Coordinates of C-alpha atoms and ligand atoms in Angstrom, one line a residue:
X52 CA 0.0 0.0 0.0
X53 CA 1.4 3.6 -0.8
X54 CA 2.6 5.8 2.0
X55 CA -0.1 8.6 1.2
X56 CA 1.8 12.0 3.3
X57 CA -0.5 15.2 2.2
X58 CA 1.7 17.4 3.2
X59 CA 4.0 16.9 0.0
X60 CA 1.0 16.7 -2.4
X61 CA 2.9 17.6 -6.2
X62 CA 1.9 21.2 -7.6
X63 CA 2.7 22.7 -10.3
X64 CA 6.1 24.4 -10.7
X65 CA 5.3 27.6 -12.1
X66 CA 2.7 30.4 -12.8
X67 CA 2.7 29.3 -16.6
X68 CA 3.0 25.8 -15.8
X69 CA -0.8 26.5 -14.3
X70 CA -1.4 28.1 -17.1
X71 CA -0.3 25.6 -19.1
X72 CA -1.6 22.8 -17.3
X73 CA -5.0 23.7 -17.1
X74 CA -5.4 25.6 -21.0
X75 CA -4.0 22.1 -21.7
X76 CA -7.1 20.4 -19.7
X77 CA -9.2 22.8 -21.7
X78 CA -8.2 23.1 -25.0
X79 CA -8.5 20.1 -26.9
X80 CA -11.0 17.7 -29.4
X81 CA -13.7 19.8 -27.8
X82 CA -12.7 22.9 -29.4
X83 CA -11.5 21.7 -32.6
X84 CA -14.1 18.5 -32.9
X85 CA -17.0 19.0 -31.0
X86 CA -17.2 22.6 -31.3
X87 CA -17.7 22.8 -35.0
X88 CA -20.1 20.1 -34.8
X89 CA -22.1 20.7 -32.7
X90 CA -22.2 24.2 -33.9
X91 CA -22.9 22.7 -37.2
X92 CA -26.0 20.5 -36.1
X93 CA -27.2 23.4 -34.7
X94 CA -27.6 26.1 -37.0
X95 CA -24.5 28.4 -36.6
X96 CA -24.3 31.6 -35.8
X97 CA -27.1 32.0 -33.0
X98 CA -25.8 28.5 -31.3
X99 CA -22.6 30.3 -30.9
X100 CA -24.2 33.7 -29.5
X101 CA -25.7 31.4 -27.2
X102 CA -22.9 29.5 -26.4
X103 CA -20.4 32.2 -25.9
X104 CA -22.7 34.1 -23.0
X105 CA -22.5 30.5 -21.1
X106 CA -18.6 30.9 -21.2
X107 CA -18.9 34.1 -19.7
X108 CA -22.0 33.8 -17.3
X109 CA -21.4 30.1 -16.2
X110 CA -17.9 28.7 -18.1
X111 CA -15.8 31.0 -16.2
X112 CA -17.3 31.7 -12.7
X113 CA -17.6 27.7 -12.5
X114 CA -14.1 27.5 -13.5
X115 CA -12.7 29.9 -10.6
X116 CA -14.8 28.2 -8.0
X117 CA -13.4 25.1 -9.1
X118 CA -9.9 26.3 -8.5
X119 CA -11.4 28.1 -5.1
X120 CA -12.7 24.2 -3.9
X121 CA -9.6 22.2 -5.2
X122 CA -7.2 24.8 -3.5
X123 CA -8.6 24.8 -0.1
X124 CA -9.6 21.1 -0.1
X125 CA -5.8 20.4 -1.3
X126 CA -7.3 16.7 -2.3
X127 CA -8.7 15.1 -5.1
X128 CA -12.7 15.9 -6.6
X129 CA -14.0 14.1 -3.8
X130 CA -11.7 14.3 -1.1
X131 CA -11.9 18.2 -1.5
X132 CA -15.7 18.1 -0.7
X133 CA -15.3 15.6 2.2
X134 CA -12.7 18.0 3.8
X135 CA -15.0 21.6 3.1
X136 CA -17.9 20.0 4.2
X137 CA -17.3 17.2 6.6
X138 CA -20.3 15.3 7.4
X139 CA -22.1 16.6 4.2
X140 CA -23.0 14.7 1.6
X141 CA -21.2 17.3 -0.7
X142 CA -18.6 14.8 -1.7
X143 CA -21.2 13.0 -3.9
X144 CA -20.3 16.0 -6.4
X145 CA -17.0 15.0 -6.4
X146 CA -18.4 11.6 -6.7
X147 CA -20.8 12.4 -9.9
X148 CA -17.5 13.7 -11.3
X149 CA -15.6 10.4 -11.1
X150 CA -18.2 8.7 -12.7
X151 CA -18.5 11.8 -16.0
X152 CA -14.7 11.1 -15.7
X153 CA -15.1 7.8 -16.7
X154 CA -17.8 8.3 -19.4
X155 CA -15.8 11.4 -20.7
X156 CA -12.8 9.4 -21.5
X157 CA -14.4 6.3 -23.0
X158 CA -15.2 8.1 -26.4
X159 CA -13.2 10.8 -25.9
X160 CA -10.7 8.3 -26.6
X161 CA -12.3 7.3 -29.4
X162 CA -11.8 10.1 -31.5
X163 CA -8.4 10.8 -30.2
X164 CA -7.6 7.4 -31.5
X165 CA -8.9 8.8 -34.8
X166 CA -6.3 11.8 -34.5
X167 CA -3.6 8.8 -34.7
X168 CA -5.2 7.4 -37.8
X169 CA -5.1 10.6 -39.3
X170 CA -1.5 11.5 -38.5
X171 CA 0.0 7.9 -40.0
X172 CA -2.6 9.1 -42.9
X173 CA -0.9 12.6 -43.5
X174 CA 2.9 10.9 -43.7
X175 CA 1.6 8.3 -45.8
X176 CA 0.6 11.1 -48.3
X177 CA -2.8 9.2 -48.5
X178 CA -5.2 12.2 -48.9
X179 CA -3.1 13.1 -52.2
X180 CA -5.4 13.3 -54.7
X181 CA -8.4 12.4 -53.7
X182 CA -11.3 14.9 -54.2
X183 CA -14.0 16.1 -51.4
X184 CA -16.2 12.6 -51.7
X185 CA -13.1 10.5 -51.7
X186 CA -12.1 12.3 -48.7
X187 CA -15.4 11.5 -46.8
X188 CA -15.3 8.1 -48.5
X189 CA -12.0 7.0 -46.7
X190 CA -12.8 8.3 -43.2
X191 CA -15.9 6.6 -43.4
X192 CA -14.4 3.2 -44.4
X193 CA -12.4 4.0 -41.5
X194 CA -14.1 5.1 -39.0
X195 CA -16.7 1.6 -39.8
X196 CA -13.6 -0.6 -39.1
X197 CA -13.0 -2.6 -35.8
X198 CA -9.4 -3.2 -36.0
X199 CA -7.1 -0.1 -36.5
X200 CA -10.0 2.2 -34.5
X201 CA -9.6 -0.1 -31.2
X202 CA -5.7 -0.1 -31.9
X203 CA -5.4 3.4 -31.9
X204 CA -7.6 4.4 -29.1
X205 CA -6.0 1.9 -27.0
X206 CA -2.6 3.4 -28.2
X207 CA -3.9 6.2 -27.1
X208 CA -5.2 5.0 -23.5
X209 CA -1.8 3.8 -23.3
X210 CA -0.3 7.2 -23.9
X211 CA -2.6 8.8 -21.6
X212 CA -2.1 6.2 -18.5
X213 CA 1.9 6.8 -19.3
X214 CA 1.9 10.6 -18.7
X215 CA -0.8 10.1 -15.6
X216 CA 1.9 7.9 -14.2
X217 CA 4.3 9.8 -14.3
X218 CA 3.6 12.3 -11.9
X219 CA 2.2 15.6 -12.5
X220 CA 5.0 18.3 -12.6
X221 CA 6.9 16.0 -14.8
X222 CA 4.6 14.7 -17.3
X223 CA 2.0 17.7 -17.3
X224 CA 3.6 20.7 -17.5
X225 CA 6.6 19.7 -20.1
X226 CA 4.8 18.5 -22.6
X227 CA 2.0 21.3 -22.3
X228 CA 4.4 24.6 -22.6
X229 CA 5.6 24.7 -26.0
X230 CA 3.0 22.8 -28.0
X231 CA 0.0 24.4 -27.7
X232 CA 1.0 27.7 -28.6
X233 CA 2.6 25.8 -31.6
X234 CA -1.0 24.4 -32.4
X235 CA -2.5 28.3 -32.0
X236 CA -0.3 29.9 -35.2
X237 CA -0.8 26.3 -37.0
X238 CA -4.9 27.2 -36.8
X239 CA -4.2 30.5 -37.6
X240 CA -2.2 29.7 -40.7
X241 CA -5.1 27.0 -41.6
X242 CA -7.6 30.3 -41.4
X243 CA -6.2 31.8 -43.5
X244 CA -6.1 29.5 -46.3
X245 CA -10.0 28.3 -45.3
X246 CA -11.5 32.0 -45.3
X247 CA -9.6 32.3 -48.9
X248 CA -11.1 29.7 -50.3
X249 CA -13.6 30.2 -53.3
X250 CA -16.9 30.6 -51.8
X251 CA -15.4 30.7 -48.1
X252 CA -17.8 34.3 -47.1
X253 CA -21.0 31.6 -46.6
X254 CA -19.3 30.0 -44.4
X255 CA -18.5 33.1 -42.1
X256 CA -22.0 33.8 -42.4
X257 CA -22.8 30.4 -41.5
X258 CA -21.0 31.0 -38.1
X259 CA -21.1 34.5 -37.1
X260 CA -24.8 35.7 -38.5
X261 CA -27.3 34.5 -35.7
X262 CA -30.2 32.9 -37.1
X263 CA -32.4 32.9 -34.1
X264 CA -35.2 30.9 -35.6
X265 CA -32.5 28.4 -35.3
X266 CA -33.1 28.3 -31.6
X267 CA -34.8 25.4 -29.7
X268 CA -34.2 24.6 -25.8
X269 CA -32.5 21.8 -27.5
X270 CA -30.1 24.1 -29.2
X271 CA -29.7 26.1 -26.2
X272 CA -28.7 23.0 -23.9
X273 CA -26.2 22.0 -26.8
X274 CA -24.6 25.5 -25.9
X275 CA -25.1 24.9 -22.0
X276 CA -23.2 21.2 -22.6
X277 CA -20.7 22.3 -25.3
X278 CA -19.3 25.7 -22.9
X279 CA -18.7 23.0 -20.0
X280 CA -17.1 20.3 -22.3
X281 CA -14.8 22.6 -23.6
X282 CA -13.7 24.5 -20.1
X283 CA -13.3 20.9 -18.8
X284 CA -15.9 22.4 -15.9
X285 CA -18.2 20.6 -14.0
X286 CA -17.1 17.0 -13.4
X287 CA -13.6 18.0 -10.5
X288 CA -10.8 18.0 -13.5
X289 CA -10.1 21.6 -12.7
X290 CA -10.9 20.8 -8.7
X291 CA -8.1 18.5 -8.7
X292 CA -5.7 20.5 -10.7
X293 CA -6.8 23.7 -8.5
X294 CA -5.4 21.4 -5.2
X295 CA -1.6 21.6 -7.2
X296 CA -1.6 25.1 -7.8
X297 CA 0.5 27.3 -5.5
X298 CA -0.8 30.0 -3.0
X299 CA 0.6 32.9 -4.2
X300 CA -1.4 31.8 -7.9
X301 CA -4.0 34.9 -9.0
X302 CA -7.1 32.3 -9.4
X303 CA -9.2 34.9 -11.4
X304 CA -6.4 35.7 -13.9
X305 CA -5.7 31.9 -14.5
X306 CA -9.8 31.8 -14.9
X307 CA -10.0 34.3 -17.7
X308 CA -6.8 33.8 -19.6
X309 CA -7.7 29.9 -19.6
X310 CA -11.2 30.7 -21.0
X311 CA -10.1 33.5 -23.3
X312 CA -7.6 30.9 -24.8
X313 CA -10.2 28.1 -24.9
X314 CA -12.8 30.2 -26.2
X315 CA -10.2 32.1 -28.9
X316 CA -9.6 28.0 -30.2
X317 CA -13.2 27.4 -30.7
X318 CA -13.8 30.0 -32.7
X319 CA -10.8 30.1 -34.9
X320 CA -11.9 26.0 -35.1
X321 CA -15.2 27.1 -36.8
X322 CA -13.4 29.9 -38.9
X323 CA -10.6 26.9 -40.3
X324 CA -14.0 24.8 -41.0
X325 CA -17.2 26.3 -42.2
X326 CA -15.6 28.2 -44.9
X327 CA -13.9 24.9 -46.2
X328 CA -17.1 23.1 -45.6
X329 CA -19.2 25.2 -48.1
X330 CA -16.4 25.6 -50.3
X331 CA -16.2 22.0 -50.5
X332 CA -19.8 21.4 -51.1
X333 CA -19.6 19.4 -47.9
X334 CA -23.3 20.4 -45.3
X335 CA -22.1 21.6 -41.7
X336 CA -24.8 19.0 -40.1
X337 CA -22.2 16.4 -40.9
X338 CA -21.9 15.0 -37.2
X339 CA -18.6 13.5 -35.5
X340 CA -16.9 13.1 -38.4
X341 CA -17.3 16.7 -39.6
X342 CA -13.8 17.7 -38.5
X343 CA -11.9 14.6 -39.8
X344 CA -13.7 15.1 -43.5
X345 CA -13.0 18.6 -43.9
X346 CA -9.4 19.1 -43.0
X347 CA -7.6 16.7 -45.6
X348 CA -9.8 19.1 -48.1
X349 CA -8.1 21.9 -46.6
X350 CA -4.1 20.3 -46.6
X351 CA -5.0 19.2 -50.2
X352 CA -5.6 22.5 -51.4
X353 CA -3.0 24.3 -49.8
X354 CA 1.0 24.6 -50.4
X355 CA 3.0 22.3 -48.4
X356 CA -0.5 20.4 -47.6
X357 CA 1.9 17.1 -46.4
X358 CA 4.0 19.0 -44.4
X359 CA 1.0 21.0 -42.7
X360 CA -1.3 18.0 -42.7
X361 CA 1.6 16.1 -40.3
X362 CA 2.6 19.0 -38.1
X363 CA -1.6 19.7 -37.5
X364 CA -2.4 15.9 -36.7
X365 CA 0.4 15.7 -34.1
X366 CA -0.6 18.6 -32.8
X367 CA -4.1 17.6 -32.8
X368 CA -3.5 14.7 -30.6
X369 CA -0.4 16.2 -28.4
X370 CA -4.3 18.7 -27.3
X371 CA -6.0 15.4 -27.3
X372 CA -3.1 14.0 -25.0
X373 CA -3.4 17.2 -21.9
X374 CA -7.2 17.0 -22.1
X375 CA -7.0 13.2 -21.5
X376 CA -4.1 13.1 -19.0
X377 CA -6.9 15.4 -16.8
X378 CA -9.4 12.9 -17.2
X379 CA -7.7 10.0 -16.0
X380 CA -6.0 12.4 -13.4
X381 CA -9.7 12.5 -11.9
X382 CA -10.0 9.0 -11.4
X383 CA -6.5 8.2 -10.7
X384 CA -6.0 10.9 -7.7
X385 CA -9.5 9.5 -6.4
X386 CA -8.3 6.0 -6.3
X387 CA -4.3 7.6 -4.5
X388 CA -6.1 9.4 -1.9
X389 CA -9.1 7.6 -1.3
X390 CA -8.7 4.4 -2.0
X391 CA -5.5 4.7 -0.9
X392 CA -3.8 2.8 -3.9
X393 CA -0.2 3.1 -5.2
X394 CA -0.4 5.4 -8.2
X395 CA 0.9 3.1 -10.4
X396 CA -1.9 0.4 -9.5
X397 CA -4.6 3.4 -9.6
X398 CA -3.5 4.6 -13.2
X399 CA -3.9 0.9 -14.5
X400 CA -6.9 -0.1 -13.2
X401 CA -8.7 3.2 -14.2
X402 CA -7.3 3.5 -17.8
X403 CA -8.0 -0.5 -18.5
X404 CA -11.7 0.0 -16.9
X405 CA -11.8 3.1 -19.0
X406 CA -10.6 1.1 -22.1
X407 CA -12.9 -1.5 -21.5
X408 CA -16.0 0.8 -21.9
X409 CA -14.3 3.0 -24.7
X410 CA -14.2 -0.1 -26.7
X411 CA -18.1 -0.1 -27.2
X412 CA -17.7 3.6 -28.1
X413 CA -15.2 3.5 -30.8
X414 CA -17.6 0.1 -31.8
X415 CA -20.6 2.4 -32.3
X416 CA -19.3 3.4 -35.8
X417 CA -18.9 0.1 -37.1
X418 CA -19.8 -3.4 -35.7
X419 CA -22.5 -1.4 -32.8
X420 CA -24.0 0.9 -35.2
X421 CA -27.4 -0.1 -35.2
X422 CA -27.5 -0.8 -31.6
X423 CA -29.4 2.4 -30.6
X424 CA -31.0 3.5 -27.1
X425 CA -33.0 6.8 -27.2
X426 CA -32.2 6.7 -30.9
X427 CA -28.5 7.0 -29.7
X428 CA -25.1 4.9 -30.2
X429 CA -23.2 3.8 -27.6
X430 CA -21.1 6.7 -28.4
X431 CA -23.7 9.1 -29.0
X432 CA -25.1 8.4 -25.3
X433 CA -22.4 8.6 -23.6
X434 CA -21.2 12.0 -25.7
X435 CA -24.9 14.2 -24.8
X436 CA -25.2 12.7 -21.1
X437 CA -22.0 13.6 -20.1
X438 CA -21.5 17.0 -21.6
X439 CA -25.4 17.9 -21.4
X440 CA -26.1 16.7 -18.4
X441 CA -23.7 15.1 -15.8
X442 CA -21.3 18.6 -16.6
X443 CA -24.3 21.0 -16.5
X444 CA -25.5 19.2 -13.3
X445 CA -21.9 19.0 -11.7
X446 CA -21.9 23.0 -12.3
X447 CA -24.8 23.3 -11.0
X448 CA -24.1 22.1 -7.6
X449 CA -20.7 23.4 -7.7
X450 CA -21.6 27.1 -7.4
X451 CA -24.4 26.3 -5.4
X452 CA -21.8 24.5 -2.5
X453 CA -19.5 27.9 -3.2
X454 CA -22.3 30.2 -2.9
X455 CA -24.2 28.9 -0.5
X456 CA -22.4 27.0 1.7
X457 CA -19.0 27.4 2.2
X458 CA -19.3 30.7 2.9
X459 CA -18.2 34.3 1.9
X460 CA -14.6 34.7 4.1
X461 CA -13.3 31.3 2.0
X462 CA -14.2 33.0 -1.4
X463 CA -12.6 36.0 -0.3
X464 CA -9.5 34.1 1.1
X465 CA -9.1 32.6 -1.9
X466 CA -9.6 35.4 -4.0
X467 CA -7.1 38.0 -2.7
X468 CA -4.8 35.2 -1.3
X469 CA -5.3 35.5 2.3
X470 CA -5.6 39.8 1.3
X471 CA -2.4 40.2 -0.6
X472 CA -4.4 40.7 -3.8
X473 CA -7.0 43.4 -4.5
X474 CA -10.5 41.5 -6.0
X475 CA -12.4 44.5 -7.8
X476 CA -14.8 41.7 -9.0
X477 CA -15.8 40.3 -6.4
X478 CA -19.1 41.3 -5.5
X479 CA -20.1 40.5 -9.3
X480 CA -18.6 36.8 -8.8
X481 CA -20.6 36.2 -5.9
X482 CA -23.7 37.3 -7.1
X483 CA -23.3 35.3 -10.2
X484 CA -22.2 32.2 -8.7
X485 CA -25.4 32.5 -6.2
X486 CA -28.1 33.6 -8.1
X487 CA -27.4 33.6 -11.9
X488 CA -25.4 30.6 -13.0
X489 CA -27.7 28.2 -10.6
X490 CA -31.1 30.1 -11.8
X491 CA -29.5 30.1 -15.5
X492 CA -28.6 26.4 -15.5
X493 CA -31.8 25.3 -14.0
X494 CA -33.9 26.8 -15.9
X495 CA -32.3 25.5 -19.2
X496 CA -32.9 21.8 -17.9
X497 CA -36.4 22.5 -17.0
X498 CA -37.1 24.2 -20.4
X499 CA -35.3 21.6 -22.6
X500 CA -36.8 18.7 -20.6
X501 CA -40.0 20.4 -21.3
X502 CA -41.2 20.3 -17.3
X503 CA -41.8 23.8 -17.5
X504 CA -43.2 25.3 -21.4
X505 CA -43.0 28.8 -22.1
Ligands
LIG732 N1 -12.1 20.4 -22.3 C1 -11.6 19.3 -23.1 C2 -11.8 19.6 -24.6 O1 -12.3 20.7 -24.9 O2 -11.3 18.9 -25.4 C3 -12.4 18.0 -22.8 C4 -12.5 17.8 -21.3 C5 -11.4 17.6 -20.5 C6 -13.8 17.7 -20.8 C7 -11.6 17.5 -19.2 C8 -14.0 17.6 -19.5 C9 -12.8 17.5 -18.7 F1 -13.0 17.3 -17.4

């Protein structure tokens, strides 16, 4: 059994290593698959109006109050909640969070796998002259197969549990620093060539001119879901990495420069897409595959295509890799401090269990396909319950637990660190983490479940 001492709990090593760390956590496959999807199912422009007033009402209040729990708790999702409120049954937050953890990576890792595929595609030189239907062709005969999906997710899993294992300082933070401002000008560059595409001005449109007849409670629940997914909010990831950061850390600046960078990645996302995908001919309703359909289109019309097509995927996955790592991170500081497992045996048994399930997911384009629940894959269920609901949920109760019950002198504490820092926006955090995000989040639930009709 490991020799659990508290007291010498890894943090992180640097302000930008937090920074780093937790933009890592936040950008990822959400931003650059699910946003454009999901966007794309649901209409454009007004699903992103929609969506970027969650980031700022709910995304980043949540996100601070994460860091405000996982600091003072100094333990993992659950543990936190057991130490703020002992005798509560608080820690079943933390608990809920363990469980989107698990559902989170199982077809996360799916498509991550996919960003694998698409790497060993781009040095292979395999999208080389193929036009836009042979493009959607090939990733379709892909994404139907059982062997090479499973083998790269798991490669992936593998990946993942390797980094976890290693500790966080060591494993976290180096590989976070230089790459993902790397993958920032690569996006750019790919904007560029996207919005100067023939026919590329619809696509803008597409994205940026709110159609509000667009708008369903469905639509506006897609938003709710797809702010959460992306911050990595709501399920403890950012509680547990909030317990490593250091005292002197300004939460509120981490907060808003995370979510500024997350946020700036989405949308640049949908500006390298939507053009291409009305250039293309392609529709933006595509679904999951959206993503992997339209940027081959984009390195095959561009100069050095190969070269950028490589550099992107690697990238692509290395974003994959530091959303991932804080997943399994969840489960795997649960099982250390709870449990009270080595953190060897913890990062095994949770990536295999987590492998296990993600099987079914990756399954749910091929062999599972037809095997539907609520009109839903495998995949598809497990995609909508944990971003629309177990993260909306988790958010939910988080703010509630900050705002009304663990008092006002923590927040503060935690805010100005102990009074060393001035907190000019203060008063507006509290009142939105007490009365607006809860009010806002419950009354999307009740008007997309239809319990209450307008
Ligand atoms: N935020 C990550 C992304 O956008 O790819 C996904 C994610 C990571 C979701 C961690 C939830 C989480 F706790």
């Amino acid at each position: 059994m490991a020799n659990i001492d508290f007291s010498k709990r890894d943090s992180f090593g640097s302000k930008f290593g937090v920074i780093a760390a937790t933009a890592g956590s936040a950008v990822g496959l959400g931003n650059i698959w699910r946003f454009p999807y999901v966007a794309g199912e649901s209409g454009g422009g007004a699903f992103v109006l929609i969506y970027l007033g969650f980031i700022l009402l709910i995304g980043v209040p949540v996100m601070l109050s994460e860091f405000i729990i996982g600091r003072r708790g100094q333990q993992n999702a659950f543990g936190s909640f057991k130490k703020l409120a002992p005798g509560k049954p608080w820690y079943l937050v933390g608990l809920m969070g363990i469980i989107a953890a698990f559902l989170i990576l199982a077809f996360y890792s799916t498509i991550a796998g996919w960003t694998l595929e698409y790497i060993m595609q781009s040095i292979t030189n395999s999208f080389n002259g193929k036009n836009s239907a042979e493009l959607k062709q090939s990733f379709e005969i892909f994404q139907s197969g059982t062997f090479r999906p499973i083998l790269w997710q798991l490669i992936f899993m593998g990946l993942t549990a390797w980094i976890v294992f290693s500790g966080i300082k060591d494993g976290i933070e180096k590989s976070t620093k230089i790459l993902m401002p790397l993958l920032f000008v690569l996006i750019i560059i790919l904007c560029i060539r996207a919005v100067t595409l023939p026919g590329a001005i619809e696509g803008l449109e597409f994205l940026f001119k709110p159609d509000f007849s667009k708008i369903t409670w469905g639509v506006v629940l897609e938003a709710l879901g797809q702010a959460a997914f992306s911050l990595s909010i709501g399920m403890g990831a950012l509680i547990t990495y909030g317990s490593y950061i250091g005292k002197d850390n300004n939460l509120s600046t981490t907060a808003i420069q995370v979510s500024l960078a997350d946020t700036a990645i989405a949308l640049l996302a949908g500006v390298m897409i939507f053009p291409a995908v009305f250039s293309f001919g392609l529709k933006p309703d595509e679904g999951f595959g959206l993503v992997f359909i339209v940027l081959p289109n984009i390195f095959e019309q561009m100069a050095g295509g190969y070269f950028f097509s490589i550099i992107f995927f690697i990238l692509l996955a290395v974003a994959a890799l530091t959303s991932t790592i804080s997943v399994l991170e969840v489960v795997v500081a649960y099982f250390v401090e709870e449990l009270k497992m080595s953190r060897k045996k913890a990062t095994i048994i949770g990536s295999v269990s987590i492998s296990a399930i993600g099987v079914f997911c990756t399954l749910s384009f091929g062999g599972l396909s037809n095997f539907k629940i609520f009109n839903k894959t495998v995949f598809g269920i497990f995609d909508y319950l944990s971003a629309n609901i177990l993260l909306p949920i988790g958010a939910f109760l988080i703010v509630i637990f900050l705002g009304w019950f663990l008092g006002k002198k923590v927040i503060v504490d935690e805010l100005s660190n102990n009074g060393t820092l001035k907190n000019r926006l203060l008063g507006l955090f509290i009142f939105i983490i007490k009365f607006i995000a809860p009010v806002a989040i419950a009354m999307v639930f009740l008007y997309s479940t239809g319990i209450i009709k307008l």
